[in-house]
Amino acid sequence: MARMDREARALYEMCALALVESRANLDGADEVGFDIDLPIFSVGRTAELANIHPQTLRQYDRLGLIEPQRTGGGARRYSLRDIDRLVQAQRLSQEESVNLAGIARILDLQEENRQLRREIKRLSRPNGSSIFAADADGDIIEVQRSNQARLWRHEIQVHRRELTSGRSGDDMPQYPEDEKSVVLWSEYLD
């Protein structure tokens, strides 16, 4: 497990470096499966990756420009999204001479624009390409349909038909074809 954690951390660090060097963007990282909000980087590691002083990170946090998540002990942990914001803030400050209030506004507008692009992309998908489910808190979330889910639903229908028409007798319950309930079973039980 520790090795897997090191491999995942190395992938996140490579992605962070690609963001810093403008070889990648946050949308691309999100699309390929990185959790862009995962708080993984310490102050020191973030400063090292972005080639800035750790005190600058702390100052940006105090000003509300880049607000990292906190561990239970209060230590700052930065995500890929935070690193992207940091890179943009540094560029705007050093190359464009934008003041901190302007930087904060620009970063907020960039994030809003990114979210709107994601929403447009989601709404542009064909009808029926998503399903909805309840998360652990009971909130409704959108889940992408997959071929695996379609195959699973097909298998349920095939096995349901086998259950309803395969055996008959007094001991076998009969299910009407239009019933809306789900039958769950395990092929691993004898």
PDB file of C-alpha atoms in Angstrom, residues 145-152:
ATOM      1  CA  ARG A 145     -23.037   5.785 -17.734  1.00  0.00           C
ATOM      2  CA  SER A 146     -20.557   3.215 -18.846  1.00  0.00           C
ATOM      3  CA  ASN A 147     -20.642   0.194 -21.104  1.00  0.00           C
ATOM      4  CA  GLN A 148     -19.946  -1.946 -18.041  1.00  0.00           C
ATOM      5  CA  ALA A 149     -23.082  -0.611 -16.349  1.00  0.00           C
ATOM      6  CA  ARG A 150     -25.123  -1.272 -19.496  1.00  0.00           C
ATOM      7  CA  LEU A 151     -23.825  -4.866 -19.635  1.00  0.00           C
ATOM      8  CA  TRP A 152     -24.620  -5.295 -15.939  1.00  0.00           C
TER       9      TRP A 152
END
